[in-house]
XYZ file of C-alpha atoms in Angstrom:
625
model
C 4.938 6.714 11.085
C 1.739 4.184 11.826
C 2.123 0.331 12.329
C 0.633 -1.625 9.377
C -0.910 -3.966 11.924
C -4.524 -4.010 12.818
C -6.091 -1.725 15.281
C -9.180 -1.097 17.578
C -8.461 2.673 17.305
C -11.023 3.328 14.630
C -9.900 6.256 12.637
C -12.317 4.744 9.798
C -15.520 5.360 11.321
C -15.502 1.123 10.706
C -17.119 0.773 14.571
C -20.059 0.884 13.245
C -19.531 -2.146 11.163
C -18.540 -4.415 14.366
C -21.440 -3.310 16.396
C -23.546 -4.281 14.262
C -22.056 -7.934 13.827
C -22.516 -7.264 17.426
C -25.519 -7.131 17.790
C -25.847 -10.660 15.640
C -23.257 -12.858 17.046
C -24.817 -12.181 20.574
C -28.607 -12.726 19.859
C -29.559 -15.924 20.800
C -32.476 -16.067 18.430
C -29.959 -16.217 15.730
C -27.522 -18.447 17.298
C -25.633 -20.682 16.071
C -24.528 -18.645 12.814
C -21.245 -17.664 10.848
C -20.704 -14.255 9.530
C -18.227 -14.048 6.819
C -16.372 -10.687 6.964
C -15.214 -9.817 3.659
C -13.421 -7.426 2.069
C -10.312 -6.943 -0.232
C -6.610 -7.313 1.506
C -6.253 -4.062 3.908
C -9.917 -3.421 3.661
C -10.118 -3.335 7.383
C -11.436 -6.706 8.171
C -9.124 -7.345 10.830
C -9.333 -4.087 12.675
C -13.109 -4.375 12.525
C -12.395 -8.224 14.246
C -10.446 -7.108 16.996
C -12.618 -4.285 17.602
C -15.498 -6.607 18.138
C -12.803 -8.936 20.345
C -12.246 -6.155 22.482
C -15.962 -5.057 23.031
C -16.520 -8.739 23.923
C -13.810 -9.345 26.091
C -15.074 -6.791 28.211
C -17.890 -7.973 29.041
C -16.427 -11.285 29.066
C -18.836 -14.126 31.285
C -21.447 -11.645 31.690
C -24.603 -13.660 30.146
C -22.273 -16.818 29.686
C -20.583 -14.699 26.724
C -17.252 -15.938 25.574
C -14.668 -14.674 22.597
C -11.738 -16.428 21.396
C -9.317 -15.112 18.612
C -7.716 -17.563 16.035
C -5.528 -16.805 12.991
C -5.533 -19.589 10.500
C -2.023 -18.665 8.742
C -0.632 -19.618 12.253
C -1.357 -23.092 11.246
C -0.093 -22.405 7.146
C 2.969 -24.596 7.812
C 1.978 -27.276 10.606
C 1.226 -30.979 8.604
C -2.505 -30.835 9.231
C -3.827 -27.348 9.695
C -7.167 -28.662 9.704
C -6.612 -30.149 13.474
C -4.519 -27.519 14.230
C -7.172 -24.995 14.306
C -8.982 -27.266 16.183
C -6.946 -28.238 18.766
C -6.293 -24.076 18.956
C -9.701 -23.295 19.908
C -10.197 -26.257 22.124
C -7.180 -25.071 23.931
C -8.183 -21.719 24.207
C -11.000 -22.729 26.318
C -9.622 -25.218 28.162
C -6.808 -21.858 29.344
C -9.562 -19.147 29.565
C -9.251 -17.213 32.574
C -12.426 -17.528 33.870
C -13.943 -20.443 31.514
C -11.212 -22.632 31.596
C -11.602 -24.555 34.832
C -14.798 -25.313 34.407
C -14.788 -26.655 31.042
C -11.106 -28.346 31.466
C -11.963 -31.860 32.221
C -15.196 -32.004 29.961
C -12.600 -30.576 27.044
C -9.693 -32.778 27.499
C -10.810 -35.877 25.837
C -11.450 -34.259 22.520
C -8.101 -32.215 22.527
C -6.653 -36.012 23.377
C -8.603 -37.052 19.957
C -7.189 -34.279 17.809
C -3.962 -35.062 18.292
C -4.725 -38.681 17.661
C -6.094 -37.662 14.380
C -3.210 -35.535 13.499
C -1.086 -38.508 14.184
C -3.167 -40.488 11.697
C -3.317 -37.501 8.960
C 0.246 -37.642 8.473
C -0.667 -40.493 6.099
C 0.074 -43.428 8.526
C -2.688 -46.321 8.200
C -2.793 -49.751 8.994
C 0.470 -51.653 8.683
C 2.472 -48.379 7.354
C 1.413 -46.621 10.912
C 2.834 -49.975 12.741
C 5.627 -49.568 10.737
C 6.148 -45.825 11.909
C 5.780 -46.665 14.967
C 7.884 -49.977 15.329
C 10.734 -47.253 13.754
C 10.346 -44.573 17.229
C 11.278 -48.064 19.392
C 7.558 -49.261 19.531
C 7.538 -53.399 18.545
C 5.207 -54.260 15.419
C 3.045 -56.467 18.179
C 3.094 -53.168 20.130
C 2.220 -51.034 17.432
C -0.795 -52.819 16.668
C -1.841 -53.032 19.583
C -2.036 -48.895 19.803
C -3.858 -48.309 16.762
C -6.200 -51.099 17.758
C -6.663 -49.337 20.800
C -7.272 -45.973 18.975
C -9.948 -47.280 16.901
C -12.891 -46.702 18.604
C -11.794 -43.257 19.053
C -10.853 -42.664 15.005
C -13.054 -45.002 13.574
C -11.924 -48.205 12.142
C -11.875 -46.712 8.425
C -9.246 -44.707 9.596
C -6.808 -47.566 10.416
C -7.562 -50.104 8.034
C -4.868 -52.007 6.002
C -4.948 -50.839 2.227
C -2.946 -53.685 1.410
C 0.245 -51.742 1.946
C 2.426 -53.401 -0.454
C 2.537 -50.824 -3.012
C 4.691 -49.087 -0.334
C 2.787 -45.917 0.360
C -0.667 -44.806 2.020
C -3.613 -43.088 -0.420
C -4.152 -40.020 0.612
C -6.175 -39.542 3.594
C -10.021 -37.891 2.506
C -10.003 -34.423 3.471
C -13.437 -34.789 5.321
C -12.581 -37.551 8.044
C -13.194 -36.665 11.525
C -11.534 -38.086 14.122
C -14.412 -38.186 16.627
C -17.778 -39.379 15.006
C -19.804 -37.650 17.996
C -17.348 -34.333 18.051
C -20.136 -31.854 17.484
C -22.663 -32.991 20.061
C -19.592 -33.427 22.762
C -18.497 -30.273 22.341
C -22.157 -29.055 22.550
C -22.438 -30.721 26.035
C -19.406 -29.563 27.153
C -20.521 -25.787 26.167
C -23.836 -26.646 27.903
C -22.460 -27.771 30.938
C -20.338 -24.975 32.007
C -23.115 -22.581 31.305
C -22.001 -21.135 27.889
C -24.590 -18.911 26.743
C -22.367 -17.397 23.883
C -19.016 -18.678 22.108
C -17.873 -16.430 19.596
C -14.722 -17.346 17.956
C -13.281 -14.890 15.449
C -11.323 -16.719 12.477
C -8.832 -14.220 10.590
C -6.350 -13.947 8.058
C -8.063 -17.189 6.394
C -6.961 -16.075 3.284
C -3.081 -15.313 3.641
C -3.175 -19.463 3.742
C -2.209 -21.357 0.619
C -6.003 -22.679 -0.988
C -4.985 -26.177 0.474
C -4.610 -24.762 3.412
C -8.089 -22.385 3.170
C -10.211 -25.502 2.548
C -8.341 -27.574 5.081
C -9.331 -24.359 7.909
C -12.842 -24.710 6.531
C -13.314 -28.585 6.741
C -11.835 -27.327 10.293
C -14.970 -24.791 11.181
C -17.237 -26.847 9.967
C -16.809 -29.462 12.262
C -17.911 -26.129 14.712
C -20.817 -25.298 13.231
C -24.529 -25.224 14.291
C -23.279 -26.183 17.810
C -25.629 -24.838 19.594
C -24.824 -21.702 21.403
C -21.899 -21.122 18.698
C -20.899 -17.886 16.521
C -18.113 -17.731 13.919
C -16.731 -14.882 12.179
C -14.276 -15.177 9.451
C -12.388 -12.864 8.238
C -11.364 -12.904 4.527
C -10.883 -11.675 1.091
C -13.469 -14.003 -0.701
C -12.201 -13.603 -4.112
C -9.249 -15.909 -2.479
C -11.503 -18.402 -1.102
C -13.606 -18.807 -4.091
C -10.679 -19.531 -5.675
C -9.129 -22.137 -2.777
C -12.549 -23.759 -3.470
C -12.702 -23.909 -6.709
C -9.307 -25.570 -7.390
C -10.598 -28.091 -4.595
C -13.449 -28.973 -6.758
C -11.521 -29.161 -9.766
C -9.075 -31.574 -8.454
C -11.705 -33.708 -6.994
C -13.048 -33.865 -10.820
C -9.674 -34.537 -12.172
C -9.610 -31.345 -13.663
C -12.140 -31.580 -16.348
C -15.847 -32.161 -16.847
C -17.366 -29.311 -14.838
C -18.050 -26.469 -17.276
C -17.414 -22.795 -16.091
C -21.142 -21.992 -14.821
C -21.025 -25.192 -13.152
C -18.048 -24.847 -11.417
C -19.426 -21.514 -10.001
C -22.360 -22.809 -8.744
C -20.560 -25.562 -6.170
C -18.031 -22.451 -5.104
C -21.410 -20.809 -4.535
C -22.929 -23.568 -2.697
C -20.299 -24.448 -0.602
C -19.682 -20.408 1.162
C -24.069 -20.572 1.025
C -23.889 -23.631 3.375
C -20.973 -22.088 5.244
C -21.310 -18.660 5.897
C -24.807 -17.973 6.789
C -24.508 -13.519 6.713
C -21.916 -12.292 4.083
C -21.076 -9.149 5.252
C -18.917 -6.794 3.064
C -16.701 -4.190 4.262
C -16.960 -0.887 1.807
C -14.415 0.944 0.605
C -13.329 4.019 1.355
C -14.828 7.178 -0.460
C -12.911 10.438 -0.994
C -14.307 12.523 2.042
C -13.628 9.184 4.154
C -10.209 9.040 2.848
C -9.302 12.556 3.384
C -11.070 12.093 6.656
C -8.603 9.073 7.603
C -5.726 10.819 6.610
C -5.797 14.045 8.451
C -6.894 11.484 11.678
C -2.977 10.035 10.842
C -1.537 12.689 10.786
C -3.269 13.662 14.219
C -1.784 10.599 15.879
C 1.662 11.403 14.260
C 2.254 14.935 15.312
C 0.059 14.995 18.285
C 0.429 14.323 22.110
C -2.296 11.879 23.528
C -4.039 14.804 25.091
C -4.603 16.718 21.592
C -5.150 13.653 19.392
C -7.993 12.659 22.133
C -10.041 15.801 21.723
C -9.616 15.370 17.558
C -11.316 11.807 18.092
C -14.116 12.989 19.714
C -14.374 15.988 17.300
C -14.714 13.500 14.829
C -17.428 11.037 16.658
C -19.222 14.308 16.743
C -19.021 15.270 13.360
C -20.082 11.860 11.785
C -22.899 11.214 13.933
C -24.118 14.734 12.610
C -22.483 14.618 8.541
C -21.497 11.304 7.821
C -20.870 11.958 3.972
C -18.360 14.723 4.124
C -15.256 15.160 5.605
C -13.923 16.296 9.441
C -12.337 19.880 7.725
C -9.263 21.229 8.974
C -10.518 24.140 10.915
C -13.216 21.602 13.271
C -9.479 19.705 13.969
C -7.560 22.927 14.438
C -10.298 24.110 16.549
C -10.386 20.761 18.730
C -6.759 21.217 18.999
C -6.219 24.721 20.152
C -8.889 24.354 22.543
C -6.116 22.848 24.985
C -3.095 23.225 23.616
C -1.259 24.518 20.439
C -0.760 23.221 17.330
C 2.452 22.144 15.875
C 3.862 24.420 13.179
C 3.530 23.068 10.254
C 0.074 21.159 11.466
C -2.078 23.489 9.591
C -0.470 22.809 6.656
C -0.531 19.222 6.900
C -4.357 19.282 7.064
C -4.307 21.323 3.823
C -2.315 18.891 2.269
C -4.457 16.153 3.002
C -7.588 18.136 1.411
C -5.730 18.537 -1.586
C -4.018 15.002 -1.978
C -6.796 12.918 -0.801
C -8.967 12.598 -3.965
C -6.179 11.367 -6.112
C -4.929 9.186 -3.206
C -8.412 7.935 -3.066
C -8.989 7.273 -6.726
C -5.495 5.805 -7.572
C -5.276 3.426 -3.976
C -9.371 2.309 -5.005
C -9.957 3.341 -1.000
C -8.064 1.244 0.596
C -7.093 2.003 3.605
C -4.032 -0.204 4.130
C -2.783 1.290 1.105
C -3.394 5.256 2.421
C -1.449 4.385 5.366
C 1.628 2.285 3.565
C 0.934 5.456 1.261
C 1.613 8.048 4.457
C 4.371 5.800 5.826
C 6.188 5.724 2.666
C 6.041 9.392 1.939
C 7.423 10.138 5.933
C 10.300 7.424 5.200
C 11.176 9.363 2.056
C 11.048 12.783 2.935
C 13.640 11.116 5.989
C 15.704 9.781 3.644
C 15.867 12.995 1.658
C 16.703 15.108 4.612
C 19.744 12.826 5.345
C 21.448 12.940 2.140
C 20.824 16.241 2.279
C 18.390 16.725 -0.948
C 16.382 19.849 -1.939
C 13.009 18.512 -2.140
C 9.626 20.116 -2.647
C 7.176 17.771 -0.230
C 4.437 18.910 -2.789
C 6.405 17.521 -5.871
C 7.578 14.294 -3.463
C 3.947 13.434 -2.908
C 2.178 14.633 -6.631
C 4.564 12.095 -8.104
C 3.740 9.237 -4.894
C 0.257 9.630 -6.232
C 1.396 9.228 -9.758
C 3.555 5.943 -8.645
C 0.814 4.205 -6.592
C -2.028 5.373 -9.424
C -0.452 3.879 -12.249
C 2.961 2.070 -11.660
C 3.126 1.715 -15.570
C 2.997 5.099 -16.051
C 5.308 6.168 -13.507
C 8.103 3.636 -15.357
C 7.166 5.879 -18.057
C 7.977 8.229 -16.722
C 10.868 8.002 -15.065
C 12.574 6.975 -18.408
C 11.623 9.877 -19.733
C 13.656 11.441 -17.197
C 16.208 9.158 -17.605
C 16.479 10.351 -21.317
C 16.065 13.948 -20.711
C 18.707 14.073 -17.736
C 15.321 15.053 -15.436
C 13.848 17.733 -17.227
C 11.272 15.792 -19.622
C 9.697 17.585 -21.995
C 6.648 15.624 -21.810
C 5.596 16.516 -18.355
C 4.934 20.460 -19.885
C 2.969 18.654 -23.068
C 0.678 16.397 -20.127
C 0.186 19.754 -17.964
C -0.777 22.047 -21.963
C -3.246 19.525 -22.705
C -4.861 18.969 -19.719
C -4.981 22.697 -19.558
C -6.509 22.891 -22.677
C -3.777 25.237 -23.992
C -2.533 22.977 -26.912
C -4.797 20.486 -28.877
C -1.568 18.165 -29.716
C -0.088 18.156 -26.732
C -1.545 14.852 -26.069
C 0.080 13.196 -29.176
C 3.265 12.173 -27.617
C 0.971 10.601 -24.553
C -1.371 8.852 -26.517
C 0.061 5.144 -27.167
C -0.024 3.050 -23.893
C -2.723 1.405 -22.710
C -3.025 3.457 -19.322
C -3.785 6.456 -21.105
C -6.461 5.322 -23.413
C -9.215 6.817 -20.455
C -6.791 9.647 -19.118
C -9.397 11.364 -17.084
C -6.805 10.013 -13.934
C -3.689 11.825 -16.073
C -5.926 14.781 -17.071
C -6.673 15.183 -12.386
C -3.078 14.568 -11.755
C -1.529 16.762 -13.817
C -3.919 19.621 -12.947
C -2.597 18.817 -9.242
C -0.408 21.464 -7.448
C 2.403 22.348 -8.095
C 3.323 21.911 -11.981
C 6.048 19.774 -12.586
C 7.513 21.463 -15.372
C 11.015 22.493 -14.520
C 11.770 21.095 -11.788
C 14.653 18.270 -11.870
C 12.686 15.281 -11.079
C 16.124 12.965 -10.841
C 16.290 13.143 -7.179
C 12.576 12.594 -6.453
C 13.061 9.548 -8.603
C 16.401 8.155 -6.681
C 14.199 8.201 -3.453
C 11.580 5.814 -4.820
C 14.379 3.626 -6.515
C 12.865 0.418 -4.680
C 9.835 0.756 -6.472
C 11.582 0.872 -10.356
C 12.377 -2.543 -12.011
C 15.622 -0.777 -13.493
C 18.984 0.861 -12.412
C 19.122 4.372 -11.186
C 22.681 4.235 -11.479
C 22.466 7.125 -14.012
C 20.296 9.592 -11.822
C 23.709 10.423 -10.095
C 23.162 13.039 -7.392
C 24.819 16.301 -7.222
C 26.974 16.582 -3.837
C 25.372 19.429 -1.672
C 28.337 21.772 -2.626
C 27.460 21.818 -5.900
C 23.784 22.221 -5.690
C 24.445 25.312 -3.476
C 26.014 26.878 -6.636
C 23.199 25.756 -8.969
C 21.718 27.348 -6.754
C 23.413 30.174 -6.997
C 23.917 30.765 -10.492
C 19.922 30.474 -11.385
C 18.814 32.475 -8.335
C 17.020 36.163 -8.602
C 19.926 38.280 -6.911
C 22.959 39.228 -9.955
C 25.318 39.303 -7.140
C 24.764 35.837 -5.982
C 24.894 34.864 -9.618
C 28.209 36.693 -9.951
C 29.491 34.633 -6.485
C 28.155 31.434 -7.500
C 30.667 32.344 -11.333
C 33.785 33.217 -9.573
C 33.061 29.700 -7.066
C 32.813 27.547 -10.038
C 35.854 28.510 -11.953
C 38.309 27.110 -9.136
C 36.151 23.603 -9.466
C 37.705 20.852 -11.000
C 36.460 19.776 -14.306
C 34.171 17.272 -13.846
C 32.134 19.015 -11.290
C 32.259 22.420 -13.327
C 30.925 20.537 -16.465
C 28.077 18.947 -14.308
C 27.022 22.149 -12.291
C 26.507 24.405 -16.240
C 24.688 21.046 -17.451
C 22.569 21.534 -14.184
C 22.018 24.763 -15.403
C 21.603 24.354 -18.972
C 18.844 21.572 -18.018
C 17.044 24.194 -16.244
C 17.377 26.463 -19.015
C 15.985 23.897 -21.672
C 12.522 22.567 -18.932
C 11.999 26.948 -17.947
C 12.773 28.729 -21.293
C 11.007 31.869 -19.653
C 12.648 32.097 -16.947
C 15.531 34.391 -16.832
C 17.977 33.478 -14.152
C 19.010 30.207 -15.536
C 20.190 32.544 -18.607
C 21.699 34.752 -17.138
C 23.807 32.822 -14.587
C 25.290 30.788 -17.728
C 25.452 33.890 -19.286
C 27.807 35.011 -16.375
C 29.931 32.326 -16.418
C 30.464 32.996 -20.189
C 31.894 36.723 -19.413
C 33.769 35.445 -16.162
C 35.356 32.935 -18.768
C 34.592 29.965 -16.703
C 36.109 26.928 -18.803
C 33.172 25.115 -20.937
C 30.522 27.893 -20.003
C 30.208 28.873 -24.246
C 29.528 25.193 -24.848
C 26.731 24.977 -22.101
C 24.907 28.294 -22.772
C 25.286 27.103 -26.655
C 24.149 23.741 -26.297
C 21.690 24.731 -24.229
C 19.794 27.295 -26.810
C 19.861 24.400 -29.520
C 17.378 22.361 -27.456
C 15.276 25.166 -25.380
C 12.406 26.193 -27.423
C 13.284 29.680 -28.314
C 9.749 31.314 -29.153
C 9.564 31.053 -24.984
C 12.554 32.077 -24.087
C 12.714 35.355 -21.690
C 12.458 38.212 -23.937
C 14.888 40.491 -20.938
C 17.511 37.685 -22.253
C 18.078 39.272 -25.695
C 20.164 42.201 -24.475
C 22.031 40.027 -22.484
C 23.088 37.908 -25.408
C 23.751 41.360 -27.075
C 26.435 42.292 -24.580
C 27.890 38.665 -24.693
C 28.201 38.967 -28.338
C 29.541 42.429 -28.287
C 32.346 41.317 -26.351
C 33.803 38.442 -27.809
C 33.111 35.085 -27.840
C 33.872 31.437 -28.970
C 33.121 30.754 -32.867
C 30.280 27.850 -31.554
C 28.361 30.687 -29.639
C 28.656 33.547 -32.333
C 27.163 31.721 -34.666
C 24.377 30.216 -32.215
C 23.574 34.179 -31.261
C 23.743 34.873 -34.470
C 21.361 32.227 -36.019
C 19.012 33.482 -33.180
C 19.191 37.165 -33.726
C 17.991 36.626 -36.936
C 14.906 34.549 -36.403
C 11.426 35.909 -35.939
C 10.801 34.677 -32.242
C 10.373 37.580 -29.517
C 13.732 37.314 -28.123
C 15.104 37.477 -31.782
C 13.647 40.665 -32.140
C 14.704 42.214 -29.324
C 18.258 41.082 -29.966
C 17.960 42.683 -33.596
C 16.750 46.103 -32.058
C 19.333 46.283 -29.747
C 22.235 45.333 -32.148
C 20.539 48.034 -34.305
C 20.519 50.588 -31.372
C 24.613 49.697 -30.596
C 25.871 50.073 -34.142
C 23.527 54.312 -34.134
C 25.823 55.083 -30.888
């Protein structure tokens, strides 16, 4: 499996992205400047951040250059995330390594007026502050005394009486600064200790609450155009347009502004802020596939192998960026120093196959490909420890189906619900988009996800078919993802599977093992193993086996084995059914059986479907000997 966190091991070919932001943030002519990094959640902005942190670290000092790495939802639940961020970069510098003990003492004082102003934020001014204070032990002559002291530093606004009698404080403006002179102190101090370069990266902005975003901006904007000075924020900016916007709004009282308005301060405000928007892309379908096949490198490779697959990919994309690394350049890399796991080969093919519908139904996101991957591994683990007979290729076909269109996977899964896992709708989808039946479609026509089913029409064209196979345990292993109960999608114990197994497999004599078995079961798990059957019957009407092993269980009198076979050719769709069954059900009926089945067999010798014939022919062919 792959952690979920950020990375500077750029399977994404995204490098290129935070060289080039690079190449701005460490240009002097350009200094100071903010770069907003945007991109939608798990678009890779914070992988491409710490991959610029780490090429800067490196070369940390040389030419004065310094990084420092905040995360504003740190601060989400402190009182005043606005000085919180602050007082986090400030003390960053004042503990660097190699900065920190030359800027210490010229830093100090404005860390010391942070946390004065945080003190003040929490709503405490003029007599309700002395109050506070005379409450921690501090006498109301005392108290005072300490703000009065203070105010030079805060500014007297900020400890003014409001009267206080009302019993409460306003609220304290969002825009006050604790230090009137902050910007050109902290210049100085940068000056002084011979910073050339101060790059602070600002992520995960926009996990904060939109009081919290605006507070974090208020925060970096007491930062900016210091001279010398770089930000780079990382952030979805639907999320701040939206922190800003309700800002606005309740500034306004929530009316007046009208809608094109509105948009124009939201766009104003990030103008003034960020001076280079620069969005992240998504992920095309040769980049997906290409990011895929690199995780599954990492996963089943030593360090060794997975080395010489990155630099077969560097190599590849500086020659063909727009297609994708193909399985036999990574095979190749691979075997050119050691040997490739197993099933590796196969893995690569899978990802050639699967990556254009995981591309198209995750929008290229590659967050979303990897929780994708890591779900799928965790899956096909959980099926191999309660022992279930999956197909991989089935497990991840319907994956893509359930991350594509959630909707229509809850769709689909009652329709297995009501068909006991053998929906008859899954062989209409795979007709139509076929083109074998022009009505196919009519029983998939009425939700809104299908009214463009160009996405349904790729999927379904997707190896393997679906069509009969039982899709109830496939469906139990994504049971976290279903609003509803899968209570009903009961699992068959492995014993019992092993003689579905055996009654629908190719070999008569297994069939006739897998009969004699199932007579000595109790009832319950006989009548579940022939409705296993019968099911299969019903979804594969032209395949044989699953006939003929109910068939054998009908002349080895196994109890309930008429019903089932019975039962079963009411709902199969006889015009497909295996035309080799009719003398079967010719020997059945020759031999005696149950009134329910005669007249079943009879019904169907009669009709004008292929197997009917075949079973009229040879009853004619009997009665002549």
């Amino acid at each position: 499996m792959w952690s979920d966190n950020e990375t500077t091991r750029d399977l994404l070919g995204f490098r290129v992205h935070a060289d080039l932001i690079y190449e701005m943030v460490t240009d002097p002519r350009l200094l100071p400047i903010t770069v907003g990094v945007f991109a939608d959640w798990g678009g890779g902005k914070s992988s491409v951040l710490r991959m610029l942190e780490e090429r800067l670290n490196a070369e940390a000092g040389a030419d004065g250059r310094y990084c420092l790495y905040v995360n504003g939802w740190l601060f989400e639940g402190y009182d005043d995330s606005k000085a919180a961020l602050m007082g986090s970069i400030l003390t960053q510098l004042v503990a660097h390594p190699t900065l920190g003990k030359r800027i210490k003492d010229k830093l100090l004082p404005l860390l010391k007026s942070v946390d004065y102003m945080r003190f003040i934020r929490l709503g405490l001014k003029g007599a309700t502050a002395a109050t506070f204070l005379s409450t921690i032990g501090i006498e109301p002559a005392s108290a005072l005394a300490v703000l009065g002291a203070l105010a030079p530093t805060l500014g007297q606004e900020d400890v003014a009486t409001e009267g206080g009698s009302d019993g409460g404080a306003q609220e304290h403006p969002a825009d006050v600064v604790a230090i009137r002179d902050f910007r050109q102190r902290f210049s100085e101090a940068l000056l002084k200790s011979n910073v050339q370069s101060l790059v602070v990266l600002v992520d995960d902005l926009d996990r904060c609450s939109p009081s919290r975003i605006i507070e974090n901006l208020e925060a970096i904007k007491l930062f900016l155009n210091v001279d010398h000075t770089a930000f780079v924020i990382g952030a979805d900016p639907r999320l701040v347009r939206h922190a800003i916007r309700l800002h606005y709004r309740g500034l306004s009282g929530g009316n007046g502004a009208k809608i094109e308005d509105e948009e124009q301060i939201v766009n104003d405000y990030l103008e003034k802020l960020i001076h280079v928007p620069f969005g992240l892309p998504r992920l095309s379908v040769p980049e997906v596939q290409t990011y895929m096949s690199m995780l599954f490198c990492e996963y089943q490779l030593g360090d060794d192998a997975f080395g010489r697959c990155k630099h077969a990919l560097a190599e590849h994309v500086s020659a063909d960026r727009y297609s994708p690394i193909t399985k036999e350049q990574l095979l190749a890399s691979v075997e050119s120093g050691s040997t490739a796991p197993e099933d590796f080969e196969e893995t690569l093919a899978f990802c050639a196959t699967a990556s254009p519908l995981v591309g198209e139904g995750l929008k290229g996101n590659p967050r979303l490909v990897k929780r994708f991957l890591n779900t799928y591994v965790i899956r096909e683990k959980l099926a191999n420890v309660a022992h279930l007979d999956i197909d991989p290729a089935v497990l991840v076909k319907l994956m893509v189906f359930e991350y594509g269109h959630p909707d229509a996977y809850r769709e689909l899964y009652d329709f297995v619900r009501q068909s006991d896992g053998l929906p008859p709708q899954i062989r209409e989808w795979e007709d139509y988009a076929s083109g074998n039946s022009e009505t196919a479609k009519s029983t998939a026509a009425e939700p809104d996800w299908r009214k463009d089913d160009t996405f349904l029409r790729r999927w379904t064209r997707m190896e393997p078919a679906l069509s009969g196979h039982d899709l109830r345990d496939y469906f139990w292993l994504s049971r976290d993802r279903l609003d509803g109960t899968l209570g009903e999608l009961r699992l068959l114990p492995v014993f019992l599977k092993r003689l579905v197994s055996g009654l629908t497999a190719v070999d008569p004599a297994s069939r006739e093992t897998a009969a004699d078995e199932l007579v000595s079961q109790g009832d319950e798990d006989r009548e579940r193993v022939l409705a296993e059957v019968g099911k299969l019957l019903v979804a594969a009407p032209d395949k044989i086996e699953p006939c003929s092993g109910l068939i054998e269980c009908v002349l080895r009198k196994v109890a309930g084995a008429e019903t089932a076979l019975a039962l079963a050719l009411g709902r199969v769709d006889q015009e497909k059914l295996a035309m080799g069954a009719g003398y079967r059900f010719v020997n059945v009926r020759s031999k005696g059986c149950g009134q329910e089945l005669t007249s079943v067999l009879d019904d169907l010798s009669k009709s004008e479907t292929p197997v009917g014939k075949v079973m009229a022919g040879a009853a004619k062919k009997r009665k002549r000997e």
